[in-house]
Structure formats: structure tokens, C-alpha cells
Amino acid sequence: MTTVVKQKSDVMLNYLRPKMKFPSVWCPGCGNGIVMGAFIRAINKLGYDRNNMAVVSGIGCTSRMPAYMDFSSLHTTHGRALPYATGVKFARPDMKVAVITGDGDALAIGGNHFIHACRRNIDITAVLINNYIYGMTGGQGSPTTPSGAFSTTTPYGNVEKHFDACNLAIGAGATFVGRATVYHYPQLEKMIMQAMEHKGFSLVEVVSNCHTYFGRLNRRGDASAMLKEFKENAVNITKAKTMTPEELENKYVIGTLYVNDDKTEFCDEYHKLMDVAQKRKK
Amino acid sequence: MTETNQIDESRSRSKPQSKYDYSKGPLPLEINLEWCKACGLCITLCPKQVFETDRNAKPVQARPENCTQCTICWVHCPDFAITSNYK
Ligand code: SF4
Ligand code: SF4
Ligand code: SF4
């Protein structure tokens, strides 16, 4: 990028891919841009070498993000970001690997890949941007669309129950799980930093706004109104522990929900096994 | 909008809004109007009502003296259109 960085606030312009056309394809006010800013600023603060860092994504509005960022990007097939990332991490354990994914990509089409990546505890950071709907394909209901919510495939309200991505990841064996919203920017940036530093599978679920579909179909208003709603309904995890399940209905519990530093990491274990097996051969 | 303006003026009379003095240097922020998509997030999220909209609904710094360089507008701009001249 030819932009001259004068001040600290411009630092993220340095990480934008020079050949891409800006502004991005996202709708005005889409939370994806805010998460991208947080991700870049977090990586910049951690001081990682951008050439030794892979960012992998699948398909969806969210998954356009790695194309805009000047890391080693890999834009893969729908739902398959985690398997590709597993391959990258496996071949190059020295590399930092992050996956940027959406709710449909990670939990519907890639649902199985998601739980198995959690189970293996491979050192990948997944940033799951949850906007409760399929944006790119036209507002269909996703596995996180809340019961009763409207989408183009649930025109009379959703009769299904929805996934809680964080609980799913904890249950499946991920070792760092946190949730933030695009309104709570400082927590979001800090959580991405912690997740990247954590050794093992880490999930950062970001509650985001798709005002174009979810907002419009559910009368939540524009981007500003949706961010305001996140502010009003977010409850920190320490406060949430003192609340009843009824009180927590329709609230976003944010903060670091689960950390486990004791579980062994997949690549480490595999390379140990490789050493043992090779010795035996000789 | 007039109401907000009045509240602001009374506040600025009682104590200065910002520790930054913009009278000698450039405006607090640089806004890239080519990248801005007029989503309005910066305008609604700014705690000091620094912005007003121009005819294209894009932000203009109408009350620059109020800006505290709190970072809120530029970290929440989804199109990276805002940078600071001071921070
Ligand atoms: S459709 Fe929704 S998720 Fe996709 S860019 Fe627009 S607001 Fe964002
Ligand atoms: S937040 Fe950014 S894109 Fe939205 S109106 Fe402000 S400058 Fe423009
Ligand atoms: S830095 Fe803070 S006070 Fe200044 S314009 Fe932006 S949001 Fe308003």
C-alpha cells in the first residue's frame, strides 16, 4: 500500500492488500469491516510477521475478508476453511493460522469440521462472525437464527432452535472460547489477541450486524440501531453468572467464557509420535 | 438536532471539551470520503457529537473542538475511512 502512515490510527491501512478495490463489497455499516479492523490491529499489536501468518476462509460475506488483508490468504470452498487450515498448520506448525468464518459457513455447511477441529485442539484461531443469517446468498435462515426470527426461508418465524456456538465449542473440546460484539470494540480486539496467543483451538464468536437482511426482516433497524441493541443486551460473563436463565433470555453473554491451558495440542502430539515411530523403524 | 447543539454549547462554556487544541493544527480527523459509504455509525457513536452529515449523508466535522480523540469513530468505521491527525 502506498499510504504513508503518519499516525497510529492509520496503521491498519498498511495491512490492506494493494491490488484490491476499496471500499469493500460489504453493505454500508456491515460489522465485517469492524471485525477486520479489530483483527488487523490485534495482529499489529502482537507484532506477528505477516508473511508467516495464514488467514483462511470459506464462503460468505465474512469470508471475503482475507482477500482484503495482506497476509498469506487462502479462500476455500464453503464450510471447508477449518480442514484447509488444519492442513496448513500441520505442514507448517511454525505458522500462525487464523480462520475467519461466518455462522452459516462454520456451523451449517462446515458443522462437522468445526466440532472436529475443536476436538483435536489444533492450534488454530477461529473468528466466527455471527450475524444470525446467511447474508451473501439472500437472507436464508442459518443454524444461529433465533427461534421465532424471520428470514427469507422462515417467513412465518423460525420454528427451529438455534446453536450456541460457544457452548458447542466448549462441549466439543476447544480450549479458548470467548464472545464479543462489534459494539464492544476494545474487548473484541483484546480477545482476538488472547485467542491468537493461546496454544490450542480458540474460538472468538463475534456478534455482528447484518442489517441488510436480519435487521430488515426482523425490524431491527439500520446498523446504528443494531449496534445500540448489542450495547443494551450484552451482559458480561461475571454478571451473567449471578443471573437466572430467564433473565439471560435474548441476552448476549460476552467475555472470555472458557480457557483450558492443560490440554495437549494436536500438532505437538503428532510430531512426538512421528519421532517415536521413526526411531522404531531404524 | 438543535436541542443537542444547545446542550453542547452549555457544556463547552463550563469546561473545555478536549485536551487537544485544534485551533493551530489540522482538524482532529481525516475522513476519506471516497471510501466512506455513509453508514452513519461514526455519527451516532461519537460521544461528543463532533459530526454532522453533509448532503450525501457522509460525516463532516461540525464541532471539531469537542473531539477528545477517544478512538470510537475510527475503530468502528467498517470502511477504514477515518484516521486521526493526532493519534
Ligand atoms: S448482506 Fe449482511 S453480512 Fe453481507 S455485507 Fe450486507 S450487511 Fe454484511
Ligand atoms: S463510519 Fe465510516 S463509512 Fe460510516 S459514515 Fe462514518 S466514515 Fe463513513
Ligand atoms: S475520536 Fe471520539 S470524540 Fe473524536 S470524533 Fe471520533 S468518536 Fe467523536
GROMACS .gro file of C-alpha atoms and ligand atoms in nm, chain A residues 28-29, chain B residues 30-33 35-45 51 53 57-59 72-74 76-82, ligand 2:
model
   40
   28PRO     CA    1  -2.261   0.023   0.433
   29GLY     CA    2  -2.219  -0.030   0.807
  312GLU     CA    3  -0.902   1.283   0.830
  313ILE     CA    4  -1.210   1.145   0.652
  314ASN     CA    5  -1.163   0.959   0.326
  315LEU     CA    6  -1.491   1.044   0.155
  317TRP     CA    7  -1.418   0.509   0.094
  318CYS     CA    8  -1.697   0.629   0.323
  319LYS     CA    9  -2.029   0.459   0.249
  320ALA     CA   10  -2.237   0.695   0.462
  321CYS     CA   11  -2.344   0.424   0.706
  322GLY     CA   12  -2.374   0.678   0.987
  323LEU     CA   13  -2.203   0.469   1.256
  324CYS     CA   14  -1.940   0.733   1.335
  325ILE     CA   15  -2.208   1.000   1.361
  326THR     CA   16  -2.428   0.806   1.604
  327LEU     CA   17  -2.145   0.654   1.810
  333PHE     CA   18  -2.014   1.514   1.335
  335THR     CA   19  -2.396   1.499   0.789
  339ALA     CA   20  -2.517   1.175   0.448
  340LYS     CA   21  -2.141   1.149   0.495
  341PRO     CA   22  -1.979   1.289   0.810
  354ILE     CA   23  -1.452   0.528   1.890
  355CYS     CA   24  -1.533   0.662   1.545
  356TRP     CA   25  -1.233   0.524   1.363
  358HIS     CA   26  -1.599   0.140   1.438
  359CYS     CA   27  -1.576   0.267   1.083
  360PRO     CA   28  -1.632  -0.050   0.876
  361ASP     CA   29  -1.465   0.105   0.574
  362PHE     CA   30  -1.148   0.241   0.733
  363ALA     CA   31  -1.239   0.588   0.613
  364ILE     CA   32  -1.143   0.773   0.932
  371SF4     S1   33  -1.844   0.507   0.995
  371SF4    FE1   34  -1.705   0.528   0.818
  371SF4     S2   35  -1.825   0.461   0.640
  371SF4    FE2   36  -1.971   0.501   0.808
  371SF4     S3   37  -2.035   0.715   0.776
  371SF4    FE3   38  -1.861   0.718   0.919
  371SF4     S4   39  -1.681   0.748   0.788
  371SF4    FE4   40  -1.848   0.685   0.655
   0.00000   0.00000   0.00000
